[in-house]
Short mmCIF file of C-alpha atoms in Angstrom, two decimals:
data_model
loop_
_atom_site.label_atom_id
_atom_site.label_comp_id
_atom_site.label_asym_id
_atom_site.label_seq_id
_atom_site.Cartn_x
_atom_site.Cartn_y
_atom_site.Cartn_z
CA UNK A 160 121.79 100.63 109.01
CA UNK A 161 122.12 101.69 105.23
CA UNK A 162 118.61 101.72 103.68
CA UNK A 163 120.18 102.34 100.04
CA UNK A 164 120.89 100.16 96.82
CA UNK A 165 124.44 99.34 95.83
CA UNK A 166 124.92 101.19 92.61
CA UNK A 167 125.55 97.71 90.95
CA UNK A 168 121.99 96.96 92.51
CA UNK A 169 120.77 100.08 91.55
CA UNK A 170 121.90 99.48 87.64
CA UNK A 171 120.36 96.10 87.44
CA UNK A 172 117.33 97.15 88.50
CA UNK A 173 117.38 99.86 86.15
CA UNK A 174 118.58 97.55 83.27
CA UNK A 175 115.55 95.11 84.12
CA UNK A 176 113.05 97.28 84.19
CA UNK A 177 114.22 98.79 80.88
CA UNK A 178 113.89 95.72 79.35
CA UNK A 179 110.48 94.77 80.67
CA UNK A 180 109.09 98.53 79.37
CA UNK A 181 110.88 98.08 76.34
CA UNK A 182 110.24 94.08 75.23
CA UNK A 183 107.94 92.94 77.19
CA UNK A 184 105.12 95.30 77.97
CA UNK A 185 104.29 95.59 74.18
CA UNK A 186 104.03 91.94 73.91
CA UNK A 187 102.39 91.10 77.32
CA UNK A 188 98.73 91.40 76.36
CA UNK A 189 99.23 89.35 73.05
CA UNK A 190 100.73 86.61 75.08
CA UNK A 191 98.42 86.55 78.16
CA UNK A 192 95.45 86.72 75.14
CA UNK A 193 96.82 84.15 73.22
CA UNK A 194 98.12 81.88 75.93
CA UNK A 195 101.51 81.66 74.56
CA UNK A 196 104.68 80.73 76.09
CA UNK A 197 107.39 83.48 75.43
CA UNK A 198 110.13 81.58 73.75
CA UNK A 199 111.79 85.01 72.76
CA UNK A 200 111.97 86.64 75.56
CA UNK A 201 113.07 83.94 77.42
CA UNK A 202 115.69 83.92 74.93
CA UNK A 203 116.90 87.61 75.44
CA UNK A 204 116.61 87.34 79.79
CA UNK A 205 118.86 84.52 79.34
CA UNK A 206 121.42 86.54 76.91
CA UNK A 207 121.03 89.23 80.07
CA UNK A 208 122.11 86.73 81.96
CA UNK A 209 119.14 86.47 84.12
CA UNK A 210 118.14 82.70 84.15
CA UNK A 211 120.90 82.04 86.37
CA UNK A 212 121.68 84.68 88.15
CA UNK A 213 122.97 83.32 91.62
CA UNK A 214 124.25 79.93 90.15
CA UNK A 215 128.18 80.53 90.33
CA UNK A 216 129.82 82.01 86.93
CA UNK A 217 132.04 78.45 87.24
CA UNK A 218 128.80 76.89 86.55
CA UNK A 219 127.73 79.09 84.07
CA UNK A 220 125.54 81.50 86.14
CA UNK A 221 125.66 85.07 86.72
CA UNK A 222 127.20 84.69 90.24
CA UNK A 223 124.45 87.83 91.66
CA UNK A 224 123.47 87.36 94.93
CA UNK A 225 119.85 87.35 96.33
CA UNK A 226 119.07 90.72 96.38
CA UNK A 227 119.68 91.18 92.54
CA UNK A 228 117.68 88.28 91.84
CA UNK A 229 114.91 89.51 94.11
CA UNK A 230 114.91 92.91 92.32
CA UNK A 231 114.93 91.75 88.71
CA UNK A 232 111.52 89.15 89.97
CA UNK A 233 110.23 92.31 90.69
CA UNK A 234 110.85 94.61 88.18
CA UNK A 235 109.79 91.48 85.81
CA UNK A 236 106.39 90.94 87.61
CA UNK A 237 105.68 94.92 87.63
CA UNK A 238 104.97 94.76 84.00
CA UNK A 239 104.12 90.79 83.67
CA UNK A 240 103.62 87.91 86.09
CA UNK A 241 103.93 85.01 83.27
CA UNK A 242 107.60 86.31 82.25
CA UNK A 243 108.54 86.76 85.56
CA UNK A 244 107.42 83.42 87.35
CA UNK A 245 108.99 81.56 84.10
CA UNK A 246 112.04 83.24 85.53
CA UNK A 247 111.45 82.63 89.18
CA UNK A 248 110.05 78.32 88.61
CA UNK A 249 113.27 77.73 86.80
CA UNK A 250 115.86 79.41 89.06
CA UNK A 251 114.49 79.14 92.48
CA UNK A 252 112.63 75.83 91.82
CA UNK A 253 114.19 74.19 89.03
CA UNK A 254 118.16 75.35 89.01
CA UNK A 255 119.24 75.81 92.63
CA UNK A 256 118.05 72.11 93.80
CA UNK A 257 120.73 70.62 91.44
CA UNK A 258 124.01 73.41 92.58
CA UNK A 259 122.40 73.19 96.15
CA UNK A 260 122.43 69.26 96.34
CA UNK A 261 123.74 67.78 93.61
CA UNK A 262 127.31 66.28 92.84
CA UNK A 263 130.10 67.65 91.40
CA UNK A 264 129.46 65.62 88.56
CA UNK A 265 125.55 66.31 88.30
CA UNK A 266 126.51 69.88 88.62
CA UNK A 267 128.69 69.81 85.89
CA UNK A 268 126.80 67.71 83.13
CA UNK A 269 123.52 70.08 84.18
CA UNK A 270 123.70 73.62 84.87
CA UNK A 271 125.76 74.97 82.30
CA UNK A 272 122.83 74.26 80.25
CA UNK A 273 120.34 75.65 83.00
CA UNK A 274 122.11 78.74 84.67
CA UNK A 275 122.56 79.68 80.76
CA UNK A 276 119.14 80.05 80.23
CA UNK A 277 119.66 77.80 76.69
CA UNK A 278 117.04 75.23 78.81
CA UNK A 279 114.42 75.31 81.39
CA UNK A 280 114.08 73.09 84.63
CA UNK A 281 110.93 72.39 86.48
CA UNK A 282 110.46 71.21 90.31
CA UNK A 283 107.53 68.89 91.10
CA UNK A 284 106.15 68.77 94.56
CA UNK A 285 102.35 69.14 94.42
CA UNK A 286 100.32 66.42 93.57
CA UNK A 287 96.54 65.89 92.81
CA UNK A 288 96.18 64.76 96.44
CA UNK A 289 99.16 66.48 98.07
CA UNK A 290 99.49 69.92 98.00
CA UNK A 291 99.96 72.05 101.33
CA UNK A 292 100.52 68.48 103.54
CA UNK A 293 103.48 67.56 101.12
CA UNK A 294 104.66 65.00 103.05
CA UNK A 295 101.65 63.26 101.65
CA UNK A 296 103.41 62.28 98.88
CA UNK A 297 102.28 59.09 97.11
CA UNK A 298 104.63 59.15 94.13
CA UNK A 299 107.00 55.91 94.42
CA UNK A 300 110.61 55.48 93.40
CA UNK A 301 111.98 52.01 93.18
CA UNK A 302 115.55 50.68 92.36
CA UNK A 303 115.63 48.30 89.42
CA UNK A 304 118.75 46.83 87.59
CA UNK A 305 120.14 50.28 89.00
CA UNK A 306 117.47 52.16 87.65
CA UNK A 307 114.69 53.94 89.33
CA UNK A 308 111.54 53.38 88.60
CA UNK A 309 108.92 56.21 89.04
CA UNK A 310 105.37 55.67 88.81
CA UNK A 311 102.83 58.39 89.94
CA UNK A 312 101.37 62.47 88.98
CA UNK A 313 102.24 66.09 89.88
CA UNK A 314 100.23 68.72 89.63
CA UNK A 315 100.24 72.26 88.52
CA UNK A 316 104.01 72.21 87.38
CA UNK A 317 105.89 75.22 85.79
CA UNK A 318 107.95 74.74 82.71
CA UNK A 319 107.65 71.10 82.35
CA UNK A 320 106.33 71.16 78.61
CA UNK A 321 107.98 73.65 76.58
CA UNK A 322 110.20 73.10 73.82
CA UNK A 323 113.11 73.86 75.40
CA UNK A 324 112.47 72.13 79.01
CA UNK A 325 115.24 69.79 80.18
CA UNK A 326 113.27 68.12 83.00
CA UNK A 327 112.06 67.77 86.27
CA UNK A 328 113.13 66.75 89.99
CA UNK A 329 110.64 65.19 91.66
CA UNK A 330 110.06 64.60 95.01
CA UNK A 331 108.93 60.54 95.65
CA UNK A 332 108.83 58.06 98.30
CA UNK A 333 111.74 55.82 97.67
CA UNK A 334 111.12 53.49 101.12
CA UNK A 335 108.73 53.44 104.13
CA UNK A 336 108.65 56.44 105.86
CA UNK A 337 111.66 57.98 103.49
CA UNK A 338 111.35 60.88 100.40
CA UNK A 339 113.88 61.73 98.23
CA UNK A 340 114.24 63.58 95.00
CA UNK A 341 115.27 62.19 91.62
CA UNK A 342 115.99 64.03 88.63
CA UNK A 343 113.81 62.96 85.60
CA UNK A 344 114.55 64.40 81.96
CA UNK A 345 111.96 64.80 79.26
CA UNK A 346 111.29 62.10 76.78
CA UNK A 347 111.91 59.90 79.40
CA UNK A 348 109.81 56.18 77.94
CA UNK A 349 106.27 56.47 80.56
CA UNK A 350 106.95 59.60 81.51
CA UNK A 351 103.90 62.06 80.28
CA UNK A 352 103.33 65.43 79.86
CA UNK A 353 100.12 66.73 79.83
CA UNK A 354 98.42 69.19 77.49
CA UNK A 355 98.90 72.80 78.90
CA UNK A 356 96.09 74.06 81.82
CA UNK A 357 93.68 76.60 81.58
CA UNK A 358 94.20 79.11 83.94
CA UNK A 359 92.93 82.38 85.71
CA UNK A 360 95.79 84.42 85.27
CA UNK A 361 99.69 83.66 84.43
CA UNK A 362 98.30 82.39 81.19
CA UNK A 363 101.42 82.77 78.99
CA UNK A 364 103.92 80.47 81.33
CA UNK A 365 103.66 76.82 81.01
CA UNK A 366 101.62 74.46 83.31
CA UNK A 367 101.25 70.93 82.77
CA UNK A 368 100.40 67.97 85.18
CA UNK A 369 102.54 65.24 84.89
CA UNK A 370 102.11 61.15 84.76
CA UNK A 371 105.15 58.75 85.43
CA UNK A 372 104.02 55.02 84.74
CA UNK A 373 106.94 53.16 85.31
CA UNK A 374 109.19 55.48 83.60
CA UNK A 375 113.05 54.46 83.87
CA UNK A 376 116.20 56.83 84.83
CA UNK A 377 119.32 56.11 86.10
CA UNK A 378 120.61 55.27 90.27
CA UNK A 379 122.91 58.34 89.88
CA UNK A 380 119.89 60.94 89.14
CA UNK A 381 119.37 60.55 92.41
CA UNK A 382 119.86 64.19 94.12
CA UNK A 383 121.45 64.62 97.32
CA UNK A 384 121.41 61.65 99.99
CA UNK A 385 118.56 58.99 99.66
CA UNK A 386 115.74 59.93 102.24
CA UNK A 387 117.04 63.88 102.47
CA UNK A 388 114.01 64.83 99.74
CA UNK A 389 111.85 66.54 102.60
CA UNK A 390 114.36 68.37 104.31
CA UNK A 391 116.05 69.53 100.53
CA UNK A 392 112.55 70.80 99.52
CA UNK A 393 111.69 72.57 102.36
CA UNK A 394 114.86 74.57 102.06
CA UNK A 395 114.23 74.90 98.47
CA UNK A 396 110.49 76.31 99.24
CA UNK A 397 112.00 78.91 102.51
CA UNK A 398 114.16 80.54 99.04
CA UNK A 399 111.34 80.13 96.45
CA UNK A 400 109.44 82.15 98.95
CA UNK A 401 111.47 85.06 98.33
CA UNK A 402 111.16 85.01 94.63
CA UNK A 403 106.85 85.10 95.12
CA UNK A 404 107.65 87.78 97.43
CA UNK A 405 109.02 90.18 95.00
CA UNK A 406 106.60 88.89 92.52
CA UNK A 407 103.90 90.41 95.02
CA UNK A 408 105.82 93.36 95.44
CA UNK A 409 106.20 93.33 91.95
CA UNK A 410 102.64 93.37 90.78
CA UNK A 411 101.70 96.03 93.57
CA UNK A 412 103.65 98.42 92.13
CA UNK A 413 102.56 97.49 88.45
CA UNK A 414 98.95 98.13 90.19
CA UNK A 415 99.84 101.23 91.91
CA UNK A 416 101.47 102.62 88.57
CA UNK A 417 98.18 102.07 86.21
CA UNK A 418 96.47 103.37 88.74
CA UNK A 419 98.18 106.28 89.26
CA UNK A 420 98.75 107.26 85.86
CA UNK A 421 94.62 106.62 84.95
CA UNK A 422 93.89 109.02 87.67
CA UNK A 423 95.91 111.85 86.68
CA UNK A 424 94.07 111.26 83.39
CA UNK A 425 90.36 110.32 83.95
CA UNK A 426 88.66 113.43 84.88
CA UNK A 427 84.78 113.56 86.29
CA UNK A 428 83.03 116.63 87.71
CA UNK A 429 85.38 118.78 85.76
CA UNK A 430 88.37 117.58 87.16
CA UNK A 431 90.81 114.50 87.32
CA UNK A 432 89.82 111.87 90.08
CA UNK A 433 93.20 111.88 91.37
CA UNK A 434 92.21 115.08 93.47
CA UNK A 435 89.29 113.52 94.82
CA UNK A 436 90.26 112.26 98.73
CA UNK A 437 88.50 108.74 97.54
CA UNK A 438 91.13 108.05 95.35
CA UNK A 439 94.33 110.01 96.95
CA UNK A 440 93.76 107.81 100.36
CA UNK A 441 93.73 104.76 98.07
CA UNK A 442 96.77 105.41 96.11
CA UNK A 443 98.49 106.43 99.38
CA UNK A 444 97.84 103.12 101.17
CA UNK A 445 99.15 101.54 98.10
CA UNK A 446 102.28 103.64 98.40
CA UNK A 447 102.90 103.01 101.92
CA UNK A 448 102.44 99.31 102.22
CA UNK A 449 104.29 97.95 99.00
CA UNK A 450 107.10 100.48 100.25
CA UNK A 451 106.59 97.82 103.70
CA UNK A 452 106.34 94.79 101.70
CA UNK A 453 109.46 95.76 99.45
CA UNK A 454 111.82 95.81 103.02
CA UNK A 455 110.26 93.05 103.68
CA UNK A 456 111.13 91.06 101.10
CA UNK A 457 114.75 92.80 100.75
CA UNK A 458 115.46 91.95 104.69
CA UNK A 459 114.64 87.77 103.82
CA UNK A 460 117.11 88.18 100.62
CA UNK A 461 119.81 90.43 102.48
CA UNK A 462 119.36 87.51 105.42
CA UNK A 463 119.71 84.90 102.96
CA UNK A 464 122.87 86.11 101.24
CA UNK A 465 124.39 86.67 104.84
CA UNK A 466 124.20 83.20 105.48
CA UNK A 467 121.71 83.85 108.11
CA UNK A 468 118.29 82.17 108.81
CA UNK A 469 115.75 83.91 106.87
CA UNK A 470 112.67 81.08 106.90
CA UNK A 471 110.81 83.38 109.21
CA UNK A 472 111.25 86.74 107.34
CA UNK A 473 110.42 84.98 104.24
CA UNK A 474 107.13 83.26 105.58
CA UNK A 475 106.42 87.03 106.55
CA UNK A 476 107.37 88.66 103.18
CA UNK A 477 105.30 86.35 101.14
CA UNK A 478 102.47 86.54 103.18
CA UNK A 479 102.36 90.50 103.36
CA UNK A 480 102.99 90.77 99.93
CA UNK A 481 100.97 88.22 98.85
CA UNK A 482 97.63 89.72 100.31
CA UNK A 483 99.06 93.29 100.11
CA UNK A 484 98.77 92.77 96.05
CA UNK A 485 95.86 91.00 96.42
CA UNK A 486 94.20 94.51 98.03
CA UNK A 487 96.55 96.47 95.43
CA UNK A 488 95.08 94.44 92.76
CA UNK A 489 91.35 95.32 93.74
CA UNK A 490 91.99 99.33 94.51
CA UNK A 491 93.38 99.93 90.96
CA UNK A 492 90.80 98.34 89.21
CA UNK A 493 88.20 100.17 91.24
CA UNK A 494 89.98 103.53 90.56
CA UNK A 495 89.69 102.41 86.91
CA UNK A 496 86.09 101.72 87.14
CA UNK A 497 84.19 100.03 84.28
CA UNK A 498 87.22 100.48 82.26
CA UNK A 499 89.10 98.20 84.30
CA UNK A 500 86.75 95.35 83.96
CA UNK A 501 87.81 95.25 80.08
CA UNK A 502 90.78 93.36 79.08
CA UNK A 503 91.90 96.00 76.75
CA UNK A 504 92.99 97.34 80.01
CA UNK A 505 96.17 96.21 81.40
CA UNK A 506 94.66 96.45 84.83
CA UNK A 507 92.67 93.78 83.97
CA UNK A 508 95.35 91.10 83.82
CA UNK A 509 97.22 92.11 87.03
CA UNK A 510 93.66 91.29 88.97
CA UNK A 511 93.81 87.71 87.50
CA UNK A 512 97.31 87.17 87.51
CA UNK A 513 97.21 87.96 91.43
CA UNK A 514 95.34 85.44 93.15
CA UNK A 515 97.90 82.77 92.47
CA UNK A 516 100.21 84.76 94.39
CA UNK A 517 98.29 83.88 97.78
CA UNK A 518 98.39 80.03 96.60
CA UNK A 519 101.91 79.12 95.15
CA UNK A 520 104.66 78.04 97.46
CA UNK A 521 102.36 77.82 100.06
CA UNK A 522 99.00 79.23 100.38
CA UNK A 523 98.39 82.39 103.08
CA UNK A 524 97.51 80.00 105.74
CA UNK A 525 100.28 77.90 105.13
CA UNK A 526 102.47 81.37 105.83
CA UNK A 527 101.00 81.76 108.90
CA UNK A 528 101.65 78.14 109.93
CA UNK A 529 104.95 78.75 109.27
CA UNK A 530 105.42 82.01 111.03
CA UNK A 531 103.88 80.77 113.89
CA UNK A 532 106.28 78.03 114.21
CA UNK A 533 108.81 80.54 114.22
CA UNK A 534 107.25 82.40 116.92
CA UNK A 535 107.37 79.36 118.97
CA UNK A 536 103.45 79.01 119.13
#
């Protein structure tokens, strides 16, 4: 067993979180405070090549595999959650349904664009009424003059609306008892985008509901097999797990590091509070579990690129991390005190942008569904 990073791992990492402390942190406040979408820095992680990075270079990605993109999530989400999960929507969600089940021919008219970074993709699953039981879905498909014709709403969907969004694969009943996905682009006559949503936290990515009333695309954007929708989005899901993983990793660490740092720094009784025991057991749990949670989520990607089953370790990896940064979250602020509570404080926007990471791709008790399945419960 060989604990350590490859050095190419090693120097992506490094090169990632460069470019978060160097571009984005200065920026990330601004953004969060203004609610705006980062159209330049999306611009420069694509010209790192990191909007694609497991797509195949014949396709136009960076050809990484799983680990790399599960460290660069991280290193992302350790300085800023909206960046990162722009990142994470469009590869995980958005990108890998179309080189995962798509033809030859879809592949080639639609990821150059995609695994380049030069436009976004968006995955719609959740509805208003179908959320956790997806299988609920009640969006409808129909073949017409060898169109389909889509008419229903998703909910809470990442990079649908921005300028540079190509479109979005849906998920929709296409028969009785039978779900498949079909690929819909923007500006697509009855299908609507909504005004962005006001949000807790991640306030600087893009979320939109979505409303298709009888909006026409063609029989061939159609991905995968007719009726294979469920089984091709639960795969899809096991994967994007991986990515919220590291995000929760991510934003642990970018917890554990203001908090750190503040202590050193804030001094009361005539000394700094990082020698009081309060605050050195806190930052030590800290420590120790996102050092748990960071195997964690490095097993389910090492799994993954072996061509292994990884569903399980996944399930478990979100789930720790997910509540792990959840406790993270809430320790650093405390250690910051009143200060904390201020949004002057970057502290401030890793407690909101957290609780979404016990929700998205399947909420905590979800995860343990899931893992108990596994366990053969």
């Amino acid at each position: 067993m060989n604990y350590d990073l490859s050095p190419e791992h090693e120097l992506l990492r490094d090169t990632v979180r460069q470019f978060a402390l160097e571009k984005i942190a200065p920026v990330a406040e601004e953004l969060d405070r203004e609610k705006r979408f980062p159209y330049d820095l999306v611009a420069q992680l694509a010209a790192l090549g990191l909007m694609g990075m497991t797509i195949p270079e014949e396709y136009g990605g960076g050809g990484t595999d799983t680990v790399s993109y599960a460290l660069a999530v991280e290193e992302l989400t350790r300085i800023d959650s909206s960046v990162a999960i722009t990142v994470a929507a469009h590869h995980s969600l958005g990108t890998l349904p179309i080189y995962y089940f798509g033809s030859e021919q879809q592949k080639r008219a639609w990821l150059p664009d995609l695994a380049s970074g030069r436009k976004l993709a968006a995955f719609g699953l959740t509805e208003p009424n179908a959320g956790s039981d997806a299988g609920a879905t009640r969006t409808t498909a129909r073949l017409e003059d060898g169109e389909w014709v889509v008419d229903g709403a998703k909910m809470f969907i990442t990079n649908a609306g921005t300028d540079i969004t190509w479109g979005v694969t849906i998920t929709a009943v296409t028969g009785d008892g039978e779900i498949s996905n079909i690929v819909v682009p923007n500006g697509v006559d009855g299908y609507v985008v909504s005004p962005p949503m006001q949000k807790l936290g991640w306030r600087a990515s893009d979320t939109r509901e979505l409303s298709f009333q009888g909006a026409r695309v063609p029989e061939g954007n159609l991905l995968g097999p007719r009726g294979d929708g469920f089984k091709q989005f639960l795969q899809i899901l096991d994967g994007g797990r991986i990515s919220v993983a590291a995000m929760g990793v991510g934003l642990a660490q970018g917890c554990y590091d203001l908090a750190f740092a503040y202590a050193q720094e804030r001094e009361q009784f005539g000394k700094p509070i990082a020698r009081f025991q309060a605050v050195q057991e806190k930052l030590v749990d800290m420590a120790t579990e996102i050092e748990a949670a960071r195997l964690l989520v490095y097993r389910a990607a090492w799994e993954k690129d072996q061509g292994r089953s990884f569903a399980r370790t996944a399930a478990m990896a979100k789930l720790y991390s997910g509540e792990l940064s959840h406790r993270a979250a809430n320790w650093a602020l405390q250690i910051h005190g009143g200060y904390g509570f201020m949004d002057e404080y970057a502290v401030s926007r890793l407690y909101r942008d957290q609780k979404i990471l016990e929700i998205g791709e399947g909420t905590n008790e979800v995860q343990r569904m899931v893992i108990a399945k596994h366990l053969g419960l």
